[in-house]
């Protein structure tokens, strides 16, 4: 027998989906109490007026949890150190924001004595998996309500009509009804004209881009930034020590005005379909590049090549919602070991959407000009390479000889 639902904790953003979920829950679950929870991971002004809106639409209370510091230090930085980029382009802005929010929601649900946790994710998307795997990791007994799988609405148009009927104020209309997700790391855009991959994103359309400008609108003069790392983590910008949250926000500002970090991609969702999205990740794109450049100086060849395999596995785990798993933790332990010498300064030149390397230094650099020089040197005997090539190429040589013998004997 299904237990009676008296109190539900809702993952609440104040967007279209979660705005209508509050009255919908009360309609369909015998006027249950709805406790709304918003995880502040850097949405900025999107949180303005949220408490009043949640309560006016039927919630008994709203928690707004400041998770920005933990988000950067415990989720973003470990992902940068891992070099994890999904399918070579997506910097995982939505993906690694979901576990931290879901974990806090579980903590509040337990404190509130809730019977269920509800989210507004669609049955087609990745976020339903990310939320629910995190919930299962910390509250395996908790019932999960996912209205998009069961309710009567078939489209965002239906949702807007319901919101208008219920008198719920929305910050969108039918013409600007992109599905967006914003945090201090990125902003994603999906839906409307973007659903056809043949359509070029309207970067110059007023109101489309929020974190920056298109490359065409960026200044005609390049801007330089220098990022300092300690053990793989960014600690200073242009020589000034900064807290991680402040550093990411400042890089967003710098990258945004230079047209950095616009990604238009068709990605493979976990549920099996392809989807098209446009992402703004100005600061994150700069950080990933700087970290990658520094690693080329500080990691030995075998570690660097093997870590590339780990990076892909790590990206898949994050994208698939498997943050709270033994494998992700084990990979992070490996990554942390590789980062012990990833310390130094990376200078980058930003120009109209481009990031250009402009100089890298590290006290742990493995680059030796004495060995690499094209000029005369006293440390490398070029005659040594002949013996190396003979041994390295021996399997190829032996196979070729035997193939010739077999051909001659036919």
Short mmCIF file of C-alpha atoms in Angstrom, two decimals:
data_model
loop_
_atom_site.label_atom_id
_atom_site.label_comp_id
_atom_site.label_asym_id
_atom_site.label_seq_id
_atom_site.Cartn_x
_atom_site.Cartn_y
_atom_site.Cartn_z
CA UNK A 1 0.00 0.00 0.00
CA UNK A 2 1.35 3.40 -0.95
CA UNK A 3 1.97 5.67 2.04
CA UNK A 4 -0.04 8.85 2.40
CA UNK A 5 1.84 11.96 1.33
CA UNK A 6 1.36 14.73 3.88
CA UNK A 7 4.52 16.77 3.37
CA UNK A 8 6.60 17.15 0.22
CA UNK A 9 9.95 18.91 -0.15
CA UNK A 10 10.21 20.45 -3.60
CA UNK A 11 13.39 21.34 -5.47
CA UNK A 12 12.28 24.86 -6.35
CA UNK A 13 13.83 27.24 -8.84
CA UNK A 14 10.89 29.55 -9.44
CA UNK A 15 10.99 28.74 -13.13
CA UNK A 16 8.06 27.57 -15.19
CA UNK A 17 8.06 23.92 -14.12
CA UNK A 18 8.48 24.33 -10.37
CA UNK A 19 6.20 27.37 -10.24
CA UNK A 20 3.21 25.32 -11.31
CA UNK A 21 4.23 22.21 -9.40
CA UNK A 22 3.31 23.73 -6.02
CA UNK A 23 -0.42 24.14 -6.77
CA UNK A 24 -0.39 20.91 -8.81
CA UNK A 25 0.94 18.95 -5.82
CA UNK A 26 -1.70 20.41 -3.53
CA UNK A 27 -4.42 19.53 -6.06
CA UNK A 28 -3.28 15.95 -6.54
CA UNK A 29 -1.99 15.01 -3.07
CA UNK A 30 -4.90 16.03 -0.86
CA UNK A 31 -3.68 19.56 -0.13
CA UNK A 32 -0.34 18.30 1.20
CA UNK A 33 2.16 20.71 2.73
CA UNK A 34 4.81 21.78 0.24
CA UNK A 35 8.19 22.93 1.52
CA UNK A 36 10.22 24.59 -1.23
CA UNK A 37 14.01 24.48 -1.32
CA UNK A 38 16.24 26.56 -3.59
CA UNK A 39 19.94 25.84 -3.73
CA UNK A 40 21.85 29.05 -4.41
CA UNK A 41 24.63 28.01 -6.77
CA UNK A 42 24.95 31.43 -8.30
CA UNK A 43 21.64 32.16 -10.01
CA UNK A 44 21.91 35.78 -8.96
CA UNK A 45 18.78 37.87 -9.50
CA UNK A 46 16.74 34.77 -10.34
CA UNK A 47 16.38 34.31 -6.57
CA UNK A 48 14.92 37.79 -6.06
CA UNK A 49 11.34 37.65 -4.79
CA UNK A 50 11.39 33.87 -4.73
CA UNK A 51 10.16 33.47 -1.15
CA UNK A 52 7.11 35.63 -1.72
CA UNK A 53 6.33 33.81 -4.96
CA UNK A 54 6.66 30.35 -3.42
CA UNK A 55 4.42 31.19 -0.48
CA UNK A 56 1.85 32.99 -2.64
CA UNK A 57 1.55 29.91 -4.84
CA UNK A 58 0.99 27.57 -1.90
CA UNK A 59 4.29 26.63 -0.27
CA UNK A 60 4.43 26.71 3.52
CA UNK A 61 8.00 28.01 3.48
CA UNK A 62 11.07 28.41 1.29
CA UNK A 63 14.63 27.53 2.17
CA UNK A 64 17.27 29.39 0.15
CA UNK A 65 20.55 27.60 0.81
CA UNK A 66 23.82 29.35 -0.03
CA UNK A 67 25.84 26.56 -1.67
CA UNK A 68 28.18 28.64 -3.82
CA UNK A 69 31.39 28.07 -1.86
CA UNK A 70 30.87 24.32 -1.59
CA UNK A 71 29.81 24.20 -5.23
CA UNK A 72 33.08 25.67 -6.45
CA UNK A 73 35.45 24.01 -4.00
CA UNK A 74 33.93 20.51 -3.85
CA UNK A 75 32.39 20.10 -7.31
CA UNK A 76 33.77 22.58 -9.85
CA UNK A 77 37.44 22.47 -8.85
CA UNK A 78 37.61 18.65 -8.67
CA UNK A 79 36.09 18.51 -12.16
CA UNK A 80 38.60 21.02 -13.52
CA UNK A 81 41.46 19.07 -11.96
CA UNK A 82 40.11 15.94 -13.64
CA UNK A 83 40.00 17.76 -16.99
CA UNK A 84 36.48 16.39 -17.42
CA UNK A 85 34.67 17.72 -20.49
CA UNK A 86 31.67 15.76 -21.79
CA UNK A 87 31.98 14.82 -25.47
CA UNK A 88 34.86 17.23 -25.87
CA UNK A 89 32.79 20.40 -25.48
CA UNK A 90 30.33 20.50 -22.57
CA UNK A 91 31.85 21.85 -19.34
CA UNK A 92 29.19 20.12 -17.21
CA UNK A 93 27.64 23.27 -15.73
CA UNK A 94 24.21 21.79 -15.09
CA UNK A 95 25.48 18.28 -14.42
CA UNK A 96 27.67 18.97 -11.39
CA UNK A 97 25.23 21.51 -9.92
CA UNK A 98 22.54 18.88 -9.44
CA UNK A 99 24.23 16.56 -6.89
CA UNK A 100 25.00 19.36 -4.44
CA UNK A 101 21.42 20.68 -4.61
CA UNK A 102 19.89 17.21 -4.25
CA UNK A 103 22.11 16.39 -1.26
CA UNK A 104 20.98 19.51 0.57
CA UNK A 105 17.34 18.83 -0.29
CA UNK A 106 17.63 15.37 1.27
CA UNK A 107 19.08 16.89 4.43
CA UNK A 108 16.17 19.34 4.67
CA UNK A 109 13.61 16.66 3.85
CA UNK A 110 14.87 14.53 6.73
CA UNK A 111 14.89 17.50 9.11
CA UNK A 112 11.33 18.40 8.05
CA UNK A 113 10.07 14.82 8.38
CA UNK A 114 8.89 14.86 4.79
CA UNK A 115 7.16 11.92 3.13
CA UNK A 116 8.51 12.63 -0.35
CA UNK A 117 10.85 14.74 -2.44
CA UNK A 118 9.63 16.30 -5.68
CA UNK A 119 11.53 17.68 -8.66
CA UNK A 120 10.48 19.40 -11.88
CA UNK A 121 12.70 17.51 -14.31
CA UNK A 122 11.19 16.19 -17.51
CA UNK A 123 11.08 12.51 -18.39
CA UNK A 124 13.30 13.18 -21.41
CA UNK A 125 16.18 14.90 -19.67
CA UNK A 126 19.33 14.09 -17.75
CA UNK A 127 18.47 16.03 -14.61
CA UNK A 128 15.84 13.54 -13.44
CA UNK A 129 18.60 10.95 -13.22
CA UNK A 130 21.07 13.30 -11.52
CA UNK A 131 18.57 14.35 -8.85
CA UNK A 132 17.26 10.88 -8.17
CA UNK A 133 20.62 9.11 -8.01
CA UNK A 134 21.76 11.65 -5.42
CA UNK A 135 18.54 11.19 -3.46
CA UNK A 136 18.99 7.42 -3.54
CA UNK A 137 22.56 7.81 -2.29
CA UNK A 138 21.45 9.63 0.88
CA UNK A 139 17.80 8.61 1.39
CA UNK A 140 17.17 5.32 -0.42
CA UNK A 141 13.83 4.94 1.37
CA UNK A 142 12.48 8.34 0.30
CA UNK A 143 9.58 8.47 -2.15
CA UNK A 144 10.25 10.60 -5.23
CA UNK A 145 7.54 12.51 -7.10
CA UNK A 146 8.29 13.51 -10.69
CA UNK A 147 5.18 15.28 -12.08
CA UNK A 148 6.47 15.47 -15.65
CA UNK A 149 6.10 11.69 -15.91
CA UNK A 150 2.47 11.64 -14.86
CA UNK A 151 0.74 14.98 -15.18
CA UNK A 152 -1.65 16.15 -17.85
CA UNK A 153 0.64 18.77 -19.42
CA UNK A 154 2.32 17.76 -22.64
CA UNK A 155 4.33 20.90 -23.43
CA UNK A 156 5.68 24.12 -22.01
CA UNK A 157 2.74 25.84 -23.75
CA UNK A 158 0.37 23.77 -21.60
CA UNK A 159 2.32 24.78 -18.52
CA UNK A 160 2.10 28.47 -19.37
CA UNK A 161 -1.67 28.17 -19.79
CA UNK A 162 -1.96 26.49 -16.38
CA UNK A 163 0.20 29.19 -14.77
CA UNK A 164 -1.99 31.90 -16.27
CA UNK A 165 -5.11 30.08 -15.06
CA UNK A 166 -3.69 29.84 -11.53
CA UNK A 167 -2.47 33.45 -11.54
CA UNK A 168 1.18 32.49 -11.19
CA UNK A 169 3.54 35.24 -12.41
CA UNK A 170 6.23 34.16 -14.88
CA UNK A 171 9.34 35.93 -16.12
CA UNK A 172 8.95 34.37 -19.56
CA UNK A 173 6.43 34.47 -22.37
CA UNK A 174 5.69 32.30 -25.35
CA UNK A 175 8.27 34.07 -27.51
CA UNK A 176 11.16 33.91 -25.01
CA UNK A 177 10.31 30.50 -23.64
CA UNK A 178 13.81 28.99 -23.84
CA UNK A 179 14.55 26.34 -21.27
CA UNK A 180 17.46 27.83 -19.31
CA UNK A 181 19.64 26.81 -16.41
CA UNK A 182 21.90 29.35 -14.75
CA UNK A 183 24.53 29.15 -12.06
CA UNK A 184 27.84 30.87 -11.36
CA UNK A 185 29.58 28.48 -13.78
CA UNK A 186 27.35 28.69 -16.86
CA UNK A 187 24.04 29.40 -18.55
CA UNK A 188 22.37 26.87 -20.84
CA UNK A 189 19.76 27.53 -23.54
CA UNK A 190 17.48 24.88 -25.06
CA UNK A 191 14.19 24.82 -26.98
CA UNK A 192 12.39 27.05 -29.49
CA UNK A 193 14.48 27.68 -32.63
CA UNK A 194 17.44 25.80 -31.11
CA UNK A 195 15.57 22.52 -31.45
CA UNK A 196 16.51 22.55 -35.14
CA UNK A 197 20.31 22.14 -35.44
CA UNK A 198 20.12 23.91 -38.83
CA UNK A 199 19.28 27.20 -37.10
CA UNK A 200 22.14 29.47 -36.11
CA UNK A 201 21.86 30.71 -32.51
CA UNK A 202 20.80 34.34 -32.31
CA UNK A 203 23.78 35.49 -30.25
CA UNK A 204 23.26 39.15 -31.15
CA UNK A 205 19.54 39.11 -30.38
CA UNK A 206 18.90 41.32 -27.33
CA UNK A 207 18.39 39.25 -24.19
CA UNK A 208 19.68 35.96 -25.58
CA UNK A 209 23.18 36.03 -24.13
CA UNK A 210 23.32 36.90 -20.44
CA UNK A 211 26.89 36.20 -19.33
CA UNK A 212 28.71 37.93 -22.17
CA UNK A 213 28.68 39.09 -25.78
CA UNK A 214 29.22 37.45 -29.13
CA UNK A 215 32.79 37.45 -30.50
CA UNK A 216 31.76 40.07 -33.08
CA UNK A 217 30.70 42.42 -30.28
CA UNK A 218 33.85 41.89 -28.21
CA UNK A 219 36.53 44.61 -28.03
CA UNK A 220 39.02 44.97 -30.89
CA UNK A 221 41.89 44.94 -28.40
CA UNK A 222 43.11 41.73 -26.73
CA UNK A 223 43.02 41.31 -22.95
CA UNK A 224 45.57 39.31 -20.95
CA UNK A 225 44.91 37.28 -17.82
CA UNK A 226 47.32 35.37 -15.60
CA UNK A 227 45.94 32.55 -13.46
CA UNK A 228 47.98 31.06 -10.62
CA UNK A 229 47.45 27.45 -9.56
CA UNK A 230 48.44 25.47 -6.50
CA UNK A 231 48.10 21.69 -6.78
CA UNK A 232 45.69 22.07 -9.68
CA UNK A 233 43.42 24.66 -8.06
CA UNK A 234 43.22 28.28 -9.17
CA UNK A 235 44.19 30.55 -6.27
CA UNK A 236 45.00 33.92 -7.83
CA UNK A 237 44.06 36.09 -10.80
CA UNK A 238 46.52 38.62 -12.23
CA UNK A 239 48.65 38.28 -9.12
CA UNK A 240 45.80 38.86 -6.67
CA UNK A 241 44.88 36.05 -4.27
CA UNK A 242 41.15 35.34 -4.52
CA UNK A 243 38.61 33.00 -2.98
CA UNK A 244 37.36 30.41 -5.49
CA UNK A 245 33.85 31.87 -5.87
CA UNK A 246 35.20 35.39 -6.42
CA UNK A 247 37.78 34.10 -8.90
CA UNK A 248 35.19 32.27 -11.01
CA UNK A 249 32.87 35.30 -10.99
CA UNK A 250 35.69 37.64 -12.01
CA UNK A 251 36.72 35.34 -14.86
CA UNK A 252 33.08 35.23 -15.99
CA UNK A 253 33.15 39.00 -16.22
CA UNK A 254 36.46 39.07 -18.12
CA UNK A 255 35.61 36.16 -20.41
CA UNK A 256 32.10 37.42 -21.05
CA UNK A 257 33.16 40.80 -22.34
CA UNK A 258 35.66 39.10 -24.68
CA UNK A 259 33.15 36.68 -26.21
CA UNK A 260 34.74 33.62 -24.59
CA UNK A 261 32.99 30.34 -23.87
CA UNK A 262 30.08 30.06 -26.32
CA UNK A 263 29.36 26.43 -27.17
CA UNK A 264 26.72 25.23 -29.63
CA UNK A 265 26.55 21.45 -29.58
CA UNK A 266 24.39 18.42 -30.19
CA UNK A 267 25.02 16.09 -27.29
CA UNK A 268 24.05 12.54 -26.43
CA UNK A 269 21.71 12.54 -23.47
CA UNK A 270 21.86 9.71 -20.97
CA UNK A 271 18.30 8.64 -21.84
CA UNK A 272 19.37 7.90 -25.41
CA UNK A 273 18.28 10.83 -27.55
CA UNK A 274 20.39 13.65 -28.95
CA UNK A 275 19.67 17.21 -27.87
CA UNK A 276 20.92 20.59 -29.04
CA UNK A 277 22.01 23.19 -26.54
CA UNK A 278 23.85 26.49 -26.43
CA UNK A 279 26.06 27.09 -23.41
CA UNK A 280 27.69 30.22 -22.03
CA UNK A 281 30.69 29.33 -19.88
CA UNK A 282 33.10 32.27 -20.07
CA UNK A 283 35.11 31.88 -16.87
CA UNK A 284 35.00 28.11 -16.94
CA UNK A 285 36.39 27.94 -20.45
CA UNK A 286 39.34 30.10 -19.40
CA UNK A 287 39.98 28.01 -16.28
CA UNK A 288 39.89 24.71 -18.14
CA UNK A 289 42.31 25.99 -20.77
CA UNK A 290 44.71 27.42 -18.19
CA UNK A 291 44.73 24.20 -16.18
CA UNK A 292 45.23 22.09 -19.29
CA UNK A 293 48.16 24.26 -20.40
CA UNK A 294 49.83 24.01 -16.99
CA UNK A 295 49.50 20.22 -16.98
CA UNK A 296 51.39 19.96 -20.26
CA UNK A 297 54.35 21.48 -18.41
CA UNK A 298 54.06 19.58 -15.13
CA UNK A 299 52.86 16.03 -15.91
CA UNK A 300 55.08 13.31 -17.33
CA UNK A 301 53.98 11.76 -20.61
CA UNK A 302 52.55 8.50 -19.24
CA UNK A 303 50.55 10.25 -16.52
CA UNK A 304 49.27 12.89 -18.92
CA UNK A 305 48.13 10.29 -21.46
CA UNK A 306 46.52 8.02 -18.88
CA UNK A 307 44.80 10.96 -17.22
CA UNK A 308 43.14 11.76 -20.56
CA UNK A 309 41.35 8.41 -20.29
CA UNK A 310 40.35 9.16 -16.72
CA UNK A 311 39.08 12.59 -17.79
CA UNK A 312 36.62 11.05 -20.21
CA UNK A 313 35.41 8.52 -17.66
CA UNK A 314 35.06 11.26 -15.05
CA UNK A 315 33.05 13.44 -17.45
CA UNK A 316 30.69 10.56 -18.22
CA UNK A 317 30.13 9.87 -14.52
CA UNK A 318 29.32 13.52 -13.81
CA UNK A 319 27.06 13.85 -16.84
CA UNK A 320 25.23 10.63 -15.91
CA UNK A 321 24.59 11.78 -12.33
CA UNK A 322 27.00 9.36 -10.67
CA UNK A 323 28.83 11.88 -8.48
CA UNK A 324 28.18 10.02 -5.24
CA UNK A 325 29.67 6.71 -6.33
CA UNK A 326 32.79 4.75 -5.34
CA UNK A 327 34.24 5.04 -8.84
CA UNK A 328 33.96 8.84 -8.95
CA UNK A 329 35.60 9.05 -5.53
CA UNK A 330 38.37 6.70 -6.61
CA UNK A 331 39.00 8.69 -9.78
CA UNK A 332 39.17 11.89 -7.74
CA UNK A 333 41.79 10.26 -5.51
CA UNK A 334 43.86 9.43 -8.59
CA UNK A 335 43.40 12.94 -9.95
CA UNK A 336 44.47 14.53 -6.66
CA UNK A 337 47.70 12.52 -6.78
CA UNK A 338 48.43 13.78 -10.29
CA UNK A 339 47.90 17.38 -9.18
CA UNK A 340 50.62 17.46 -6.53
CA UNK A 341 52.98 19.25 -8.93
CA UNK A 342 50.42 21.20 -10.99
CA UNK A 343 51.49 24.53 -9.55
CA UNK A 344 52.44 27.64 -11.50
CA UNK A 345 51.24 30.61 -13.54
CA UNK A 346 49.47 30.56 -16.89
CA UNK A 347 49.16 33.69 -19.01
CA UNK A 348 46.43 33.76 -21.65
CA UNK A 349 45.47 36.24 -24.34
CA UNK A 350 41.73 36.72 -24.88
CA UNK A 351 40.56 38.09 -28.20
CA UNK A 352 37.09 37.94 -29.75
CA UNK A 353 36.17 34.47 -28.52
CA UNK A 354 39.69 33.06 -28.80
CA UNK A 355 42.02 31.96 -26.02
CA UNK A 356 45.69 32.14 -27.01
CA UNK A 357 48.55 30.81 -24.89
CA UNK A 358 50.87 33.62 -23.82
CA UNK A 359 53.39 31.97 -21.48
CA UNK A 360 53.50 29.35 -18.70
CA UNK A 361 55.83 28.91 -15.72
CA UNK A 362 56.06 26.35 -12.93
CA UNK A 363 58.59 25.41 -10.27
CA UNK A 364 57.77 21.78 -11.16
CA UNK A 365 58.19 22.16 -14.92
CA UNK A 366 59.41 19.03 -16.71
CA UNK A 367 60.40 21.01 -19.76
CA UNK A 368 64.18 21.25 -20.23
CA UNK A 369 65.44 23.72 -22.78
CA UNK A 370 68.84 22.05 -22.57
CA UNK A 371 67.39 18.79 -23.91
CA UNK A 372 64.80 20.26 -26.27
CA UNK A 373 66.96 22.88 -28.00
CA UNK A 374 67.71 22.75 -31.72
CA UNK A 375 71.02 24.40 -30.98
CA UNK A 376 74.17 22.57 -29.97
CA UNK A 377 73.93 20.88 -26.58
CA UNK A 378 76.05 18.76 -24.26
CA UNK A 379 73.36 16.66 -22.59
CA UNK A 380 71.92 14.56 -25.43
CA UNK A 381 73.74 12.14 -27.72
CA UNK A 382 71.69 11.95 -30.93
CA UNK A 383 73.39 8.67 -31.83
CA UNK A 384 71.47 7.03 -28.97
CA UNK A 385 68.25 7.29 -30.98
CA UNK A 386 69.40 4.69 -33.53
CA UNK A 387 69.49 1.90 -30.96
CA UNK A 388 66.23 3.05 -29.45
CA UNK A 389 64.47 2.98 -32.83
CA UNK A 390 65.89 -0.48 -33.60
CA UNK A 391 64.41 -1.89 -30.40
CA UNK A 392 61.19 0.11 -30.55
CA UNK A 393 60.58 -0.94 -34.15
CA UNK A 394 61.68 -4.57 -33.73
CA UNK A 395 58.15 -6.07 -33.78
CA UNK A 396 57.40 -4.21 -37.03
CA UNK A 397 60.67 -5.37 -38.59
CA UNK A 398 60.21 -9.01 -37.53
CA UNK A 399 56.67 -9.13 -38.88
CA UNK A 400 57.76 -7.63 -42.21
CA UNK A 401 60.61 -10.18 -42.56
CA UNK A 402 58.33 -13.12 -41.78
CA UNK A 403 55.62 -11.82 -44.14
CA UNK A 404 58.21 -11.63 -46.92
CA UNK A 405 59.40 -15.20 -46.23
CA UNK A 406 55.83 -16.52 -46.22
CA UNK A 407 55.14 -14.70 -49.49
CA UNK A 408 58.26 -16.16 -51.09
CA UNK A 409 57.29 -19.69 -50.04
CA UNK A 410 53.80 -19.54 -51.60
#
